[in-house]
Amino acid sequence: MVSEFMLQQTPVKRVLPAWTQWLERWPSPRDLADSSPADALRMWANLGYPRRATRLHQSAQNIAQNHNNQVPNNFETLITLPGVGEYTANAILAFAFGQPTVVLDINVRRVIARAWQGQAHPTTSPSAIERSFVQSLIARELNAQTTPMWAAASMELGALVCTAKTPQCSICPLEATCQWNMMGKPDNTAKPKTQVKYLGSDRAERGRILKILRLDHAPQSVHVIRQGASDKDQCDRALQSLITEGLVVTSGRGKVSLPGD
Ligand code: SF4
């Protein structure tokens, strides 16, 4: 559980020494629960995203008080602990308890997308169809003993061999059956929508208007606001959308302000 918390947003290389020190100092949830959140934060040091340290501390308190100092071994309870989402709960069940859960990180999803679905890359986030596909794959091919090993192995395969940019198919155990490899590795994944440029957009114009109103603390003339705009139509559109959403109010006599100004 500690390693899964640390690995949520930090690479393995940085996690390993911190994880070792953490468990030396706090070998059980109660040991951590008896320390202060400040201690947990200090120990977290430079792992980043320090909310994880306080959530781990809260989880340790919960486990010490309510679960006899044992990390729960079922999804329904794990998911109620602070900082434990679906992915972390499944990873704990697979790697700590050897349960046949689906651990879908980006590396596993890339291997599945290529080897079974013939797609160069997975979609941005797993869909219900993808989850049920993986569930059925696991139910068909694996059992309670082999699923945790498959979870770890597929993660490693995606991280080290089937990498996003340079998959090493010649050393991959799936080379002969991989759909994407057999198709000649086409660039067949729908490109993610390119983000609309901020500069010159309606969003930027809304930001400009709000900035004027934030700085001035008083109703401003629409005429003055329009004067500073490079595109008057865009200014009108942006202002109207702000008024419609209640972020700007009309104050009479051609003036507008932030609500409450
Ligand atoms: S054969 Fe190549 S593309 Fe297919 S899973 Fe292995 S490394 Fe990935």
mmCIF file of C-alpha atoms and ligand atoms in Angstrom:
data_model
loop_
_atom_site.group_PDB
_atom_site.id
_atom_site.type_symbol
_atom_site.label_atom_id
_atom_site.label_comp_id
_atom_site.label_asym_id
_atom_site.label_seq_id
_atom_site.Cartn_x
_atom_site.Cartn_y
_atom_site.Cartn_z
ATOM 1 C CA MET A 1 0.000 0.000 0.000
ATOM 2 C CA VAL A 2 2.846 2.385 0.830
ATOM 3 C CA SER A 3 4.575 1.672 -2.466
ATOM 4 C CA GLU A 4 1.356 2.148 -4.441
ATOM 5 C CA PHE A 5 0.786 5.532 -2.794
ATOM 6 C CA MET A 6 4.349 6.580 -3.565
ATOM 7 C CA LEU A 7 4.205 5.284 -7.126
ATOM 8 C CA GLN A 8 1.030 7.165 -7.967
ATOM 9 C CA GLN A 9 3.004 10.118 -9.311
ATOM 10 C CA THR A 10 6.660 9.329 -8.702
ATOM 11 C CA PRO A 11 8.999 7.016 -10.675
ATOM 12 C CA VAL A 12 10.228 3.736 -9.149
ATOM 13 C CA LYS A 13 13.849 4.902 -8.944
ATOM 14 C CA ARG A 14 12.957 7.729 -6.566
ATOM 15 C CA VAL A 15 10.383 5.706 -4.658
ATOM 16 C CA LEU A 16 12.619 2.765 -3.759
ATOM 17 C CA PRO A 17 14.908 4.409 -1.146
ATOM 18 C CA ALA A 18 11.996 6.411 0.329
ATOM 19 C CA TRP A 19 9.848 3.289 0.581
ATOM 20 C CA THR A 20 12.644 1.384 2.354
ATOM 21 C CA GLN A 21 13.151 4.173 4.913
ATOM 22 C CA TRP A 22 9.419 4.559 5.430
ATOM 23 C CA LEU A 23 8.910 0.895 6.250
ATOM 24 C CA GLU A 24 11.944 0.815 8.505
ATOM 25 C CA ARG A 25 10.486 3.652 10.524
ATOM 26 C CA TRP A 26 6.828 2.623 10.335
ATOM 27 C CA PRO A 27 6.568 -1.120 9.781
ATOM 28 C CA SER A 28 2.826 -1.239 10.518
ATOM 29 C CA PRO A 29 -0.130 1.119 10.001
ATOM 30 C CA ARG A 30 -0.330 1.768 13.766
ATOM 31 C CA ASP A 31 3.302 2.922 13.886
ATOM 32 C CA LEU A 32 2.521 5.545 11.274
ATOM 33 C CA ALA A 33 -0.824 6.417 12.862
ATOM 34 C CA ASP A 34 0.941 7.136 16.168
ATOM 35 C CA SER A 35 3.234 9.670 14.488
ATOM 36 C CA SER A 36 2.090 13.123 13.477
ATOM 37 C CA PRO A 37 1.081 14.138 9.948
ATOM 38 C CA ALA A 38 4.034 16.539 10.065
ATOM 39 C CA ASP A 39 6.371 13.560 10.540
ATOM 40 C CA ALA A 40 4.785 11.865 7.549
ATOM 41 C CA LEU A 41 5.236 15.014 5.488
ATOM 42 C CA ARG A 42 8.876 15.363 6.529
ATOM 43 C CA MET A 43 9.539 11.747 5.668
ATOM 44 C CA TRP A 44 7.810 12.201 2.323
ATOM 45 C CA ALA A 45 10.555 14.738 1.575
ATOM 46 C CA ASN A 46 10.851 15.421 -2.127
ATOM 47 C CA LEU A 47 8.604 12.708 -3.547
ATOM 48 C CA GLY A 48 6.199 15.407 -4.703
ATOM 49 C CA TYR A 49 2.404 15.832 -4.392
ATOM 50 C CA PRO A 50 2.592 15.783 -0.555
ATOM 51 C CA ARG A 51 -1.171 15.350 -0.146
ATOM 52 C CA ARG A 52 -0.362 11.667 -0.607
ATOM 53 C CA ALA A 53 1.616 11.656 2.654
ATOM 54 C CA THR A 54 -1.253 13.078 4.696
ATOM 55 C CA ARG A 55 -3.731 10.739 3.047
ATOM 56 C CA LEU A 56 -1.512 7.769 3.761
ATOM 57 C CA HIS A 57 -1.316 8.927 7.362
ATOM 58 C CA GLN A 58 -5.124 9.217 7.557
ATOM 59 C CA SER A 59 -5.475 5.776 6.006
ATOM 60 C CA ALA A 60 -3.052 4.359 8.566
ATOM 61 C CA GLN A 61 -5.155 5.846 11.382
ATOM 62 C CA ASN A 62 -8.289 4.367 9.878
ATOM 63 C CA ILE A 63 -6.679 0.941 9.476
ATOM 64 C CA ALA A 64 -5.247 0.999 13.016
ATOM 65 C CA GLN A 65 -8.585 2.012 14.546
ATOM 66 C CA ASN A 66 -11.085 0.157 12.421
ATOM 67 C CA HIS A 67 -9.332 -2.774 10.800
ATOM 68 C CA ASN A 68 -7.233 -4.293 13.548
ATOM 69 C CA ASN A 69 -4.066 -2.766 12.102
ATOM 70 C CA GLN A 70 -4.368 -4.885 8.923
ATOM 71 C CA VAL A 71 -4.647 -3.441 5.437
ATOM 72 C CA PRO A 72 -8.111 -4.526 4.222
ATOM 73 C CA ASN A 73 -8.082 -7.256 1.595
ATOM 74 C CA ASN A 74 -11.286 -6.370 -0.209
ATOM 75 C CA PHE A 75 -12.066 -3.709 -2.776
ATOM 76 C CA GLU A 76 -15.151 -2.270 -1.059
ATOM 77 C CA THR A 77 -13.224 -1.409 2.121
ATOM 78 C CA LEU A 78 -9.995 -0.319 0.459
ATOM 79 C CA ILE A 79 -11.797 2.180 -1.744
ATOM 80 C CA THR A 80 -13.159 3.965 1.344
ATOM 81 C CA LEU A 81 -9.652 4.804 2.609
ATOM 82 C CA PRO A 82 -8.285 8.313 1.950
ATOM 83 C CA GLY A 83 -6.136 8.432 -1.185
ATOM 84 C CA VAL A 84 -7.176 4.995 -2.425
ATOM 85 C CA GLY A 85 -8.828 5.083 -5.842
ATOM 86 C CA GLU A 86 -9.897 2.232 -8.061
ATOM 87 C CA TYR A 87 -6.436 1.706 -9.544
ATOM 88 C CA THR A 88 -4.631 1.721 -6.180
ATOM 89 C CA ALA A 89 -7.189 -0.621 -4.610
ATOM 90 C CA ASN A 90 -6.802 -3.114 -7.458
ATOM 91 C CA ALA A 91 -3.014 -2.861 -7.367
ATOM 92 C CA ILE A 92 -2.969 -3.555 -3.595
ATOM 93 C CA LEU A 93 -5.287 -6.534 -4.048
ATOM 94 C CA ALA A 94 -3.156 -7.944 -6.868
ATOM 95 C CA PHE A 95 0.330 -7.344 -5.490
ATOM 96 C CA ALA A 96 -0.183 -7.565 -1.716
ATOM 97 C CA PHE A 97 -2.885 -10.229 -1.603
ATOM 98 C CA GLY A 98 -2.462 -12.062 -4.908
ATOM 99 C CA GLN A 99 -6.081 -11.534 -5.898
ATOM 100 C CA PRO A 100 -7.140 -11.711 -9.555
ATOM 101 C CA THR A 101 -7.893 -8.027 -10.108
ATOM 102 C CA VAL A 102 -7.383 -5.928 -13.205
ATOM 103 C CA VAL A 103 -4.557 -3.423 -12.814
ATOM 104 C CA LEU A 104 -4.838 -1.171 -15.829
ATOM 105 C CA ASP A 105 -1.980 1.283 -15.928
ATOM 106 C CA ILE A 106 -0.907 2.961 -19.163
ATOM 107 C CA ASN A 107 1.787 0.331 -19.845
ATOM 108 C CA VAL A 108 -0.626 -2.585 -19.508
ATOM 109 C CA ARG A 109 -3.189 -0.759 -21.626
ATOM 110 C CA ARG A 110 -0.616 -0.201 -24.397
ATOM 111 C CA VAL A 111 0.257 -3.907 -24.511
ATOM 112 C CA ILE A 112 -3.433 -4.844 -24.630
ATOM 113 C CA ALA A 113 -4.217 -2.232 -27.288
ATOM 114 C CA ARG A 114 -1.434 -3.549 -29.519
ATOM 115 C CA ALA A 115 -1.365 -7.286 -28.887
ATOM 116 C CA TRP A 116 -5.111 -7.948 -28.753
ATOM 117 C CA GLN A 117 -6.770 -4.986 -30.418
ATOM 118 C CA GLY A 118 -4.318 -4.053 -33.166
ATOM 119 C CA GLN A 119 -4.180 -0.416 -32.093
ATOM 120 C CA ALA A 120 -0.974 1.595 -31.891
ATOM 121 C CA HIS A 121 -1.965 3.300 -28.646
ATOM 122 C CA PRO A 122 -4.707 3.033 -26.023
ATOM 123 C CA THR A 123 -7.350 5.700 -25.656
ATOM 124 C CA THR A 124 -6.911 8.487 -23.096
ATOM 125 C CA SER A 125 -8.672 6.578 -20.327
ATOM 126 C CA PRO A 126 -10.047 3.035 -20.086
ATOM 127 C CA SER A 127 -13.651 2.633 -21.196
ATOM 128 C CA ALA A 128 -16.167 0.165 -19.754
ATOM 129 C CA ILE A 129 -15.713 -1.917 -22.929
ATOM 130 C CA GLU A 130 -11.953 -2.069 -22.389
ATOM 131 C CA ARG A 131 -12.387 -3.100 -18.750
ATOM 132 C CA SER A 132 -14.816 -5.848 -19.613
ATOM 133 C CA PHE A 133 -12.511 -7.012 -22.446
ATOM 134 C CA VAL A 134 -9.626 -7.341 -19.983
ATOM 135 C CA GLN A 135 -11.864 -9.044 -17.409
ATOM 136 C CA SER A 136 -12.926 -11.609 -19.992
ATOM 137 C CA LEU A 137 -9.321 -12.066 -21.156
ATOM 138 C CA ILE A 138 -8.244 -12.762 -17.597
ATOM 139 C CA ALA A 139 -11.187 -15.062 -16.917
ATOM 140 C CA ARG A 140 -10.426 -17.007 -20.106
ATOM 141 C CA GLU A 141 -6.640 -17.257 -19.878
ATOM 142 C CA LEU A 142 -5.701 -17.031 -16.201
ATOM 143 C CA ASN A 143 -6.505 -18.296 -12.741
ATOM 144 C CA ALA A 144 -6.129 -16.955 -9.197
ATOM 145 C CA GLN A 145 -2.462 -17.987 -9.082
ATOM 146 C CA THR A 146 -1.369 -16.642 -12.449
ATOM 147 C CA THR A 147 -3.344 -13.355 -12.535
ATOM 148 C CA PRO A 148 -1.123 -11.375 -10.113
ATOM 149 C CA MET A 149 1.958 -12.523 -12.019
ATOM 150 C CA TRP A 150 0.299 -11.517 -15.291
ATOM 151 C CA ALA A 151 -0.487 -8.106 -13.824
ATOM 152 C CA ALA A 152 3.167 -7.533 -12.874
ATOM 153 C CA ALA A 153 4.508 -9.051 -16.089
ATOM 154 C CA SER A 154 2.253 -7.053 -18.418
ATOM 155 C CA MET A 155 3.211 -3.880 -16.554
ATOM 156 C CA GLU A 156 6.912 -4.647 -16.990
ATOM 157 C CA LEU A 157 6.430 -5.642 -20.627
ATOM 158 C CA GLY A 158 4.765 -2.325 -21.398
ATOM 159 C CA ALA A 159 7.321 -0.298 -19.435
ATOM 160 C CA LEU A 160 10.454 -1.975 -20.768
ATOM 161 C CA VAL A 161 9.700 -3.707 -24.092
ATOM 162 C CA CYS A 162 6.444 -2.467 -25.625
ATOM 163 C CA THR A 163 7.302 1.164 -25.102
ATOM 164 C CA ALA A 164 5.243 3.957 -26.628
ATOM 165 C CA LYS A 165 7.802 5.083 -29.201
ATOM 166 C CA THR A 166 10.190 2.182 -29.787
ATOM 167 C CA PRO A 167 8.647 -1.233 -29.081
ATOM 168 C CA GLN A 168 11.243 -4.014 -29.179
ATOM 169 C CA CYS A 169 9.104 -6.637 -30.875
ATOM 170 C CA SER A 170 12.038 -8.950 -31.614
ATOM 171 C CA ILE A 171 12.460 -9.713 -27.901
ATOM 172 C CA CYS A 172 8.754 -9.642 -27.015
ATOM 173 C CA PRO A 173 7.085 -12.933 -26.037
ATOM 174 C CA LEU A 174 3.921 -11.769 -27.831
ATOM 175 C CA GLU A 175 5.646 -11.074 -31.159
ATOM 176 C CA ALA A 176 4.093 -14.002 -33.030
ATOM 177 C CA THR A 177 0.510 -13.284 -31.984
ATOM 178 C CA CYS A 178 0.483 -9.496 -31.535
ATOM 179 C CA GLN A 179 -2.250 -8.076 -33.771
ATOM 180 C CA TRP A 180 -0.615 -4.698 -34.283
ATOM 181 C CA ASN A 181 2.747 -6.288 -35.122
ATOM 182 C CA MET A 182 1.108 -8.626 -37.637
ATOM 183 C CA MET A 183 -0.649 -5.657 -39.253
ATOM 184 C CA GLY A 184 2.738 -4.014 -39.839
ATOM 185 C CA LYS A 185 2.436 -1.518 -36.960
ATOM 186 C CA PRO A 186 0.133 0.991 -38.659
ATOM 187 C CA ASP A 187 -0.314 4.463 -37.207
ATOM 188 C CA ASN A 188 -3.997 3.756 -36.664
ATOM 189 C CA THR A 189 -4.844 5.496 -33.399
ATOM 190 C CA ALA A 190 -7.179 8.446 -33.630
ATOM 191 C CA LYS A 191 -5.149 11.531 -32.908
ATOM 192 C CA PRO A 192 -6.200 13.332 -29.748
ATOM 193 C CA LYS A 193 -8.009 16.575 -30.490
ATOM 194 C CA THR A 194 -5.488 19.356 -30.788
ATOM 195 C CA GLN A 195 -6.053 21.974 -28.175
ATOM 196 C CA VAL A 196 -7.401 25.248 -29.386
ATOM 197 C CA LYS A 197 -4.705 27.896 -29.110
ATOM 198 C CA TYR A 198 -5.320 30.112 -26.111
ATOM 199 C CA LEU A 199 -3.876 33.272 -27.593
ATOM 200 C CA GLY A 200 -6.504 34.969 -29.714
ATOM 201 C CA SER A 201 -9.289 32.660 -28.516
ATOM 202 C CA ASP A 202 -12.622 33.548 -26.905
ATOM 203 C CA ARG A 203 -11.199 32.124 -23.672
ATOM 204 C CA ALA A 204 -8.344 34.609 -23.788
ATOM 205 C CA GLU A 205 -10.789 37.428 -24.396
ATOM 206 C CA ARG A 206 -12.899 36.333 -21.444
ATOM 207 C CA GLY A 207 -9.729 36.325 -19.367
ATOM 208 C CA ARG A 208 -8.865 39.838 -20.522
ATOM 209 C CA ILE A 209 -12.306 41.141 -19.566
ATOM 210 C CA LEU A 210 -12.271 39.463 -16.163
ATOM 211 C CA LYS A 211 -8.803 40.806 -15.479
ATOM 212 C CA ILE A 212 -9.993 44.384 -16.104
ATOM 213 C CA LEU A 213 -12.943 43.882 -13.778
ATOM 214 C CA ARG A 214 -10.841 42.169 -11.100
ATOM 215 C CA LEU A 215 -8.298 44.970 -11.036
ATOM 216 C CA ASP A 216 -10.744 47.826 -10.991
ATOM 217 C CA HIS A 217 -13.146 46.718 -8.239
ATOM 218 C CA ALA A 218 -15.864 48.888 -9.773
ATOM 219 C CA PRO A 219 -18.289 48.841 -12.704
ATOM 220 C CA GLN A 220 -16.525 49.485 -15.978
ATOM 221 C CA SER A 221 -17.822 50.955 -19.184
ATOM 222 C CA VAL A 222 -18.445 48.408 -21.920
ATOM 223 C CA HIS A 223 -17.171 51.051 -24.305
ATOM 224 C CA VAL A 224 -13.770 51.083 -22.557
ATOM 225 C CA ILE A 225 -13.639 47.297 -22.473
ATOM 226 C CA ARG A 226 -14.373 47.135 -26.197
ATOM 227 C CA GLN A 227 -11.736 49.755 -26.941
ATOM 228 C CA GLY A 228 -8.960 47.468 -25.699
ATOM 229 C CA ALA A 229 -10.150 44.482 -27.753
ATOM 230 C CA SER A 230 -8.421 43.567 -30.995
ATOM 231 C CA ASP A 231 -11.617 41.911 -32.288
ATOM 232 C CA LYS A 232 -14.821 43.751 -31.248
ATOM 233 C CA ASP A 233 -17.142 40.898 -32.270
ATOM 234 C CA GLN A 234 -15.131 38.498 -30.185
ATOM 235 C CA CYS A 235 -15.237 40.929 -27.266
ATOM 236 C CA ASP A 236 -19.047 41.147 -27.496
ATOM 237 C CA ARG A 237 -19.315 37.366 -27.692
ATOM 238 C CA ALA A 238 -16.989 36.828 -24.731
ATOM 239 C CA LEU A 239 -18.725 39.453 -22.619
ATOM 240 C CA GLN A 240 -22.149 38.047 -23.408
ATOM 241 C CA SER A 241 -21.028 34.541 -22.413
ATOM 242 C CA LEU A 242 -19.668 35.867 -19.109
ATOM 243 C CA ILE A 243 -22.967 37.612 -18.402
ATOM 244 C CA THR A 244 -24.954 34.498 -19.337
ATOM 245 C CA GLU A 245 -22.873 32.429 -16.917
ATOM 246 C CA GLY A 246 -23.293 34.969 -14.112
ATOM 247 C CA LEU A 247 -19.587 35.762 -13.913
ATOM 248 C CA VAL A 248 -20.227 39.360 -14.961
ATOM 249 C CA VAL A 249 -23.308 41.480 -14.282
ATOM 250 C CA THR A 250 -24.617 44.545 -16.064
ATOM 251 C CA SER A 251 -24.667 47.583 -13.809
ATOM 252 C CA GLY A 252 -26.758 49.952 -15.905
ATOM 253 C CA ARG A 253 -25.696 52.890 -18.084
ATOM 254 C CA GLY A 254 -23.515 50.681 -20.280
ATOM 255 C CA LYS A 255 -21.398 49.383 -17.452
ATOM 256 C CA VAL A 256 -20.510 45.898 -16.285
ATOM 257 C CA SER A 257 -18.887 44.539 -13.141
ATOM 258 C CA LEU A 258 -18.097 41.380 -11.255
ATOM 259 C CA PRO A 259 -21.077 40.164 -9.228
ATOM 260 C CA GLY A 260 -21.130 42.069 -5.941
ATOM 261 C CA ASP A 261 -18.789 44.901 -7.035
HETATM 262 S S1 SF4 B 1 5.038 -7.543 -30.393
HETATM 263 FE FE1 SF4 B 1 5.765 -5.445 -30.292
HETATM 264 S S2 SF4 B 1 3.934 -4.189 -30.387
HETATM 265 FE FE2 SF4 B 1 3.281 -6.265 -29.899
HETATM 266 S S3 SF4 B 1 3.142 -6.340 -27.688
HETATM 267 FE FE3 SF4 B 1 5.199 -7.023 -28.225
HETATM 268 S S4 SF4 B 1 6.512 -5.189 -28.208
HETATM 269 FE FE4 SF4 B 1 4.360 -4.544 -28.216
#
